[in-house]
Amino acid sequence: MSGILEGKRVLITGVLMESSIAFHTAKLAQEQGAEIILTAFPRPTLTERIARKLPKPTKVIELDVTNDEHLGRLADIVGEELGGLDGVVHSIGFAPQDALGGNFLNTPFESVATAMHVSAFSLKSLTMACLPLMQSGGSVVGLTFDAQYAWPQYDWMGPAKAALEATNRYLARDLGKQNVRSNLISAGPIGSMAAKSIPGFSELAAVWDSRAPLEWDLKDPEPAGRGVVALLSDWFPKTTGEIIHVDGGLHAIGA
């Protein structure tokens, strides 16, 4: 029986650790029949080492999503490797340390601008860089952390994720005529490299222990990866502008 991504070509960003959602997305995508290519920044060699743990070899290319030169050459590099694209996974987020950890009221605009550029605007810039390769349509899937709430310690990454979620809706609006879908997975907390950069992450993650209806495991990124792969597949052909929660159901519970 063939996998749900059989014959698909997918670009995946953000593979930094084996514990990341992006790594498990890449692993599952290959297992489901996709041909993938990975991007990395600022240390492609780190991603190359992690990529060796995937079921099949895959190329890693350097991509800084804030660098117009990198974005401008992306379609040529990926096109030469895969011929085209059917899916793009945006698993990119960054905020300077002074934009996190309870410093919300004192964060300078320069740090906020960096967080917004890397974490939200990049969904648009990455998608547009890949769009010439999606001649027959495709699926763009990003990762968010529920921006409905003000989370402990999360500070300016919260507004950045809110901007990401809005960007997703506008991409869905403007790319639908080209049969390109844009959706997000809103995942619960995972003990990834991104999480470790958030001061007081354990306080934020502890909310899941008391409120999530389904038991949540900080060490298990696979459920979120499965959600990404499902949205990349043809099983959601008319779903766009959506945010699918893979968070143990916490988003539905008030207290």
GROMACS .gro file of C-alpha atoms in nm:
model
  255
    1MET     CA    1   0.000   0.000   0.000
    2SER     CA    2   0.146   0.335  -0.102
    3GLY     CA    3   0.181   0.621   0.144
    4ILE     CA    4  -0.034   0.934   0.149
    5LEU     CA    5   0.255   1.144   0.015
    6GLU     CA    6   0.354   0.905  -0.262
    7GLY     CA    7   0.511   1.104  -0.547
    8LYS     CA    8   0.505   1.434  -0.354
    9ARG     CA    9   0.807   1.665  -0.339
   10VAL     CA   10   0.835   1.860  -0.015
   11LEU     CA   11   1.069   2.128   0.118
   12ILE     CA   12   1.105   2.120   0.497
   13THR     CA   13   1.265   2.390   0.711
   14GLY     CA   14   1.369   2.381   1.075
   15VAL     CA   15   1.527   2.037   1.121
   16LEU     CA   16   1.773   2.113   1.402
   17MET     CA   17   1.730   1.826   1.647
   18GLU     CA   18   1.592   1.474   1.640
   19SER     CA   19   1.342   1.590   1.903
   20SER     CA   20   1.191   1.858   1.676
   21ILE     CA   21   0.854   1.848   1.502
   22ALA     CA   22   1.033   1.926   1.175
   23PHE     CA   23   1.253   1.616   1.203
   24HIS     CA   24   0.955   1.391   1.267
   25THR     CA   25   0.768   1.557   0.981
   26ALA     CA   26   1.062   1.479   0.751
   27LYS     CA   27   1.081   1.119   0.874
   28LEU     CA   28   0.707   1.060   0.834
   29ALA     CA   29   0.702   1.231   0.495
   30GLN     CA   30   0.970   0.996   0.365
   31GLU     CA   31   0.791   0.696   0.514
   32GLN     CA   32   0.473   0.809   0.339
   33GLY     CA   33   0.645   0.823   0.001
   34ALA     CA   34   0.760   1.185  -0.033
   35GLU     CA   35   1.087   1.303  -0.178
   36ILE     CA   36   1.215   1.579   0.049
   37ILE     CA   37   1.476   1.851   0.067
   38LEU     CA   38   1.579   2.028   0.388
   39THR     CA   39   1.688   2.385   0.453
   40ALA     CA   40   1.900   2.504   0.742
   41PHE     CA   41   2.040   2.820   0.901
   42PRO     CA   42   2.278   2.924   1.048
   43ARG     CA   43   2.451   2.581   1.070
   44PRO     CA   44   2.370   2.353   0.775
   45THR     CA   45   2.629   2.103   0.901
   46LEU     CA   46   2.418   2.045   1.213
   47THR     CA   47   2.114   1.965   1.001
   48GLU     CA   48   2.324   1.741   0.776
   49ARG     CA   49   2.423   1.533   1.078
   50ILE     CA   50   2.063   1.503   1.198
   51ALA     CA   51   1.946   1.422   0.843
   52ARG     CA   52   2.160   1.107   0.848
   53LYS     CA   53   1.908   0.963   1.093
   54LEU     CA   54   1.626   0.990   0.838
   55PRO     CA   55   1.512   0.676   0.652
   56LYS     CA   56   1.660   0.803   0.323
   57PRO     CA   57   1.943   1.042   0.231
   58THR     CA   58   1.834   1.398   0.159
   59LYS     CA   59   2.002   1.718   0.046
   60VAL     CA   60   2.040   2.010   0.289
   61ILE     CA   61   2.064   2.365   0.154
   62GLU     CA   62   2.147   2.683   0.341
   63LEU     CA   63   1.853   2.924   0.369
   64ASP     CA   64   1.827   3.240   0.577
   65VAL     CA   65   1.463   3.344   0.531
   66THR     CA   66   1.555   3.707   0.600
   67ASN     CA   67   1.813   3.710   0.318
   68ASP     CA   68   1.672   3.812  -0.021
   69GLU     CA   69   1.968   3.660  -0.203
   70HIS     CA   70   1.905   3.320  -0.039
   71LEU     CA   71   1.535   3.340  -0.120
   72GLY     CA   72   1.602   3.450  -0.476
   73ARG     CA   73   1.813   3.145  -0.558
   74LEU     CA   74   1.597   2.893  -0.373
   75ALA     CA   75   1.370   2.797  -0.665
   76ASP     CA   76   1.666   2.727  -0.892
   77ILE     CA   77   1.843   2.507  -0.636
   78VAL     CA   78   1.532   2.312  -0.538
   79GLY     CA   79   1.412   2.288  -0.898
   80GLU     CA   80   1.743   2.136  -1.002
   81GLU     CA   81   1.720   1.881  -0.721
   82LEU     CA   82   1.350   1.788  -0.727
   83GLY     CA   83   1.211   1.938  -1.047
   84GLY     CA   84   0.927   2.109  -0.861
   85LEU     CA   85   0.741   2.117  -0.530
   86ASP     CA   86   0.408   1.992  -0.399
   87GLY     CA   87   0.455   2.102  -0.039
   88VAL     CA   88   0.642   2.344   0.185
   89VAL     CA   89   0.681   2.314   0.563
   90HIS     CA   90   0.751   2.634   0.757
   91SER     CA   91   0.901   2.544   1.095
   92ILE     CA   92   1.088   2.864   1.169
   93GLY     CA   93   1.070   3.089   1.471
   94PHE     CA   94   1.312   3.313   1.655
   95ALA     CA   95   1.305   3.600   1.902
   96PRO     CA   96   1.604   3.768   2.069
   97GLN     CA   97   1.643   3.687   2.438
   98ASP     CA   98   1.525   4.033   2.543
   99ALA     CA   99   1.190   3.962   2.375
  100LEU     CA  100   1.122   3.659   2.598
  101GLY     CA  101   1.111   3.558   2.962
  102GLY     CA  102   0.893   3.827   3.117
  103ASN     CA  103   1.049   4.130   2.949
  104PHE     CA  104   0.745   4.217   2.735
  105LEU     CA  105   0.708   4.579   2.851
  106ASN     CA  106   1.077   4.659   2.805
  107THR     CA  107   1.160   4.489   2.476
  108PRO     CA  108   1.299   4.735   2.217
  109PHE     CA  109   1.136   4.753   1.876
  110GLU     CA  110   1.448   4.620   1.702
  111SER     CA  111   1.405   4.289   1.884
  112VAL     CA  112   1.031   4.282   1.813
  113ALA     CA  113   1.101   4.349   1.444
  114THR     CA  114   1.345   4.057   1.433
  115ALA     CA  115   1.090   3.824   1.591
  116MET     CA  116   0.821   3.932   1.344
  117HIS     CA  117   1.049   3.905   1.040
  118VAL     CA  118   1.184   3.559   1.119
  119SER     CA  119   0.872   3.407   1.274
  120ALA     CA  120   0.584   3.557   1.072
  121PHE     CA  121   0.684   3.745   0.757
  122SER     CA  122   0.902   3.452   0.656
  123LEU     CA  123   0.591   3.239   0.594
  124LYS     CA  124   0.505   3.475   0.310
  125SER     CA  125   0.861   3.516   0.181
  126LEU     CA  126   0.932   3.141   0.188
  127THR     CA  127   0.605   3.062   0.015
  128MET     CA  128   0.664   3.319  -0.258
  129ALA     CA  129   1.018   3.190  -0.313
  130CYS     CA  130   0.879   2.839  -0.363
  131LEU     CA  131   0.568   2.937  -0.560
  132PRO     CA  132   0.730   2.909  -0.908
  133LEU     CA  133   0.791   2.541  -0.831
  134MET     CA  134   0.424   2.470  -0.746
  135GLN     CA  135   0.287   2.487  -1.097
  136SER     CA  136   0.015   2.231  -1.026
  137GLY     CA  137  -0.077   2.371  -0.686
  138GLY     CA  138   0.045   2.253  -0.351
  139SER     CA  139   0.023   2.272   0.025
  140VAL     CA  140   0.202   2.511   0.260
  141VAL     CA  141   0.200   2.406   0.626
  142GLY     CA  142   0.337   2.612   0.913
  143LEU     CA  143   0.367   2.558   1.287
  144THR     CA  144   0.219   2.789   1.547
  145PHE     CA  145   0.171   2.801   1.923
  146ASP     CA  146  -0.186   2.906   1.999
  147ALA     CA  147  -0.189   3.286   1.977
  148GLN     CA  148  -0.533   3.327   2.137
  149TYR     CA  149  -0.370   3.357   2.478
  150ALA     CA  150  -0.095   3.546   2.660
  151TRP     CA  151   0.135   3.264   2.772
  152PRO     CA  152   0.382   3.281   3.063
  153GLN     CA  153   0.734   3.381   2.950
  154TYR     CA  154   0.640   3.373   2.580
  155ASP     CA  155   0.617   3.752   2.549
  156TRP     CA  156   0.679   3.887   2.195
  157MET     CA  157   0.670   3.543   2.038
  158GLY     CA  158   0.298   3.556   2.115
  159PRO     CA  159   0.229   3.857   1.889
  160ALA     CA  160   0.469   3.705   1.634
  161LYS     CA  161   0.262   3.386   1.627
  162ALA     CA  162  -0.057   3.594   1.602
  163ALA     CA  163   0.098   3.762   1.296
  164LEU     CA  164   0.191   3.420   1.158
  165GLU     CA  165  -0.168   3.302   1.196
  166ALA     CA  166  -0.300   3.612   1.019
  167THR     CA  167  -0.040   3.572   0.743
  168ASN     CA  168  -0.162   3.216   0.692
  169ARG     CA  169  -0.516   3.341   0.630
  170TYR     CA  170  -0.405   3.603   0.378
  171LEU     CA  171  -0.188   3.351   0.194
  172ALA     CA  172  -0.489   3.121   0.175
  173ARG     CA  173  -0.693   3.406   0.030
  174ASP     CA  174  -0.440   3.511  -0.232
  175LEU     CA  175  -0.306   3.172  -0.341
  176GLY     CA  176  -0.630   2.977  -0.367
  177LYS     CA  177  -0.668   3.061  -0.737
  178GLN     CA  178  -0.337   2.882  -0.796
  179ASN     CA  179  -0.463   2.580  -0.603
  180VAL     CA  180  -0.211   2.640  -0.327
  181ARG     CA  181  -0.344   2.571   0.023
  182SER     CA  182  -0.201   2.736   0.336
  183ASN     CA  183  -0.266   2.591   0.682
  184LEU     CA  184  -0.109   2.575   1.026
  185ILE     CA  185  -0.067   2.311   1.293
  186SER     CA  186  -0.104   2.457   1.642
  187ALA     CA  187   0.105   2.217   1.848
  188GLY     CA  188   0.137   2.176   2.219
  189PRO     CA  189   0.478   2.237   2.380
  190ILE     CA  190   0.766   2.012   2.273
  191GLY     CA  191   1.108   1.998   2.440
  192SER     CA  192   1.287   2.112   2.125
  193MET     CA  193   1.575   2.354   2.070
  194ALA     CA  194   1.324   2.636   2.019
  195ALA     CA  195   1.160   2.555   2.352
  196LYS     CA  196   1.492   2.549   2.533
  197SER     CA  197   1.556   2.907   2.420
  198ILE     CA  198   1.248   3.028   2.612
  199PRO     CA  199   1.330   3.122   2.973
  200GLY     CA  200   1.083   2.956   3.210
  201PHE     CA  201   0.960   2.711   2.945
  202SER     CA  202   0.876   2.453   3.212
  203GLU     CA  203   0.625   2.695   3.369
  204LEU     CA  204   0.450   2.733   3.034
  205ALA     CA  205   0.451   2.359   2.963
  206ALA     CA  206   0.311   2.276   3.307
  207VAL     CA  207  -0.027   2.416   3.196
  208TRP     CA  208  -0.074   2.096   2.990
  209ASP     CA  209  -0.043   1.875   3.299
  210SER     CA  210  -0.360   2.014   3.452
  211ARG     CA  211  -0.573   2.126   3.156
  212ALA     CA  212  -0.522   1.899   2.855
  213PRO     CA  213  -0.798   1.635   2.821
  214LEU     CA  214  -0.557   1.398   2.642
  215GLU     CA  215  -0.229   1.321   2.813
  216TRP     CA  216   0.044   1.534   2.659
  217ASP     CA  217   0.404   1.419   2.624
  218LEU     CA  218   0.667   1.691   2.588
  219LYS     CA  219   0.905   1.433   2.445
  220ASP     CA  220   0.678   1.316   2.163
  221PRO     CA  221   0.676   1.541   1.852
  222GLU     CA  222   0.524   1.270   1.630
  223PRO     CA  223   0.155   1.367   1.674
  224ALA     CA  224   0.229   1.718   1.547
  225GLY     CA  225   0.440   1.573   1.264
  226ARG     CA  226   0.148   1.349   1.165
  227GLY     CA  227  -0.074   1.657   1.150
  228VAL     CA  228   0.169   1.833   0.917
  229VAL     CA  229   0.194   1.529   0.690
  230ALA     CA  230  -0.184   1.497   0.677
  231LEU     CA  231  -0.216   1.860   0.563
  232LEU     CA  232   0.054   1.807   0.301
  233SER     CA  233  -0.143   1.517   0.158
  234ASP     CA  234  -0.443   1.514  -0.076
  235TRP     CA  235  -0.671   1.416   0.212
  236PHE     CA  236  -0.744   1.785   0.285
  237PRO     CA  237  -0.803   1.905  -0.073
  238LYS     CA  238  -1.042   2.189   0.014
  239THR     CA  239  -0.900   2.300   0.349
  240THR     CA  240  -0.709   2.628   0.355
  241GLY     CA  241  -0.661   2.920   0.593
  242GLU     CA  242  -0.713   2.673   0.877
  243ILE     CA  243  -0.540   2.613   1.212
  244ILE     CA  244  -0.551   2.250   1.322
  245HIS     CA  245  -0.481   2.198   1.692
  246VAL     CA  246  -0.258   1.909   1.790
  247ASP     CA  247  -0.236   1.999   2.158
  248GLY     CA  248  -0.413   1.725   2.351
  249GLY     CA  249  -0.731   1.934   2.336
  250LEU     CA  250  -0.610   2.208   2.569
  251HIS     CA  251  -0.735   2.484   2.336
  252ALA     CA  252  -1.094   2.373   2.411
  253ILE     CA  253  -1.066   2.382   2.789
  254GLY     CA  254  -1.108   2.703   2.988
  255ALA     CA  255  -0.969   2.587   3.322
   0.00000   0.00000   0.00000
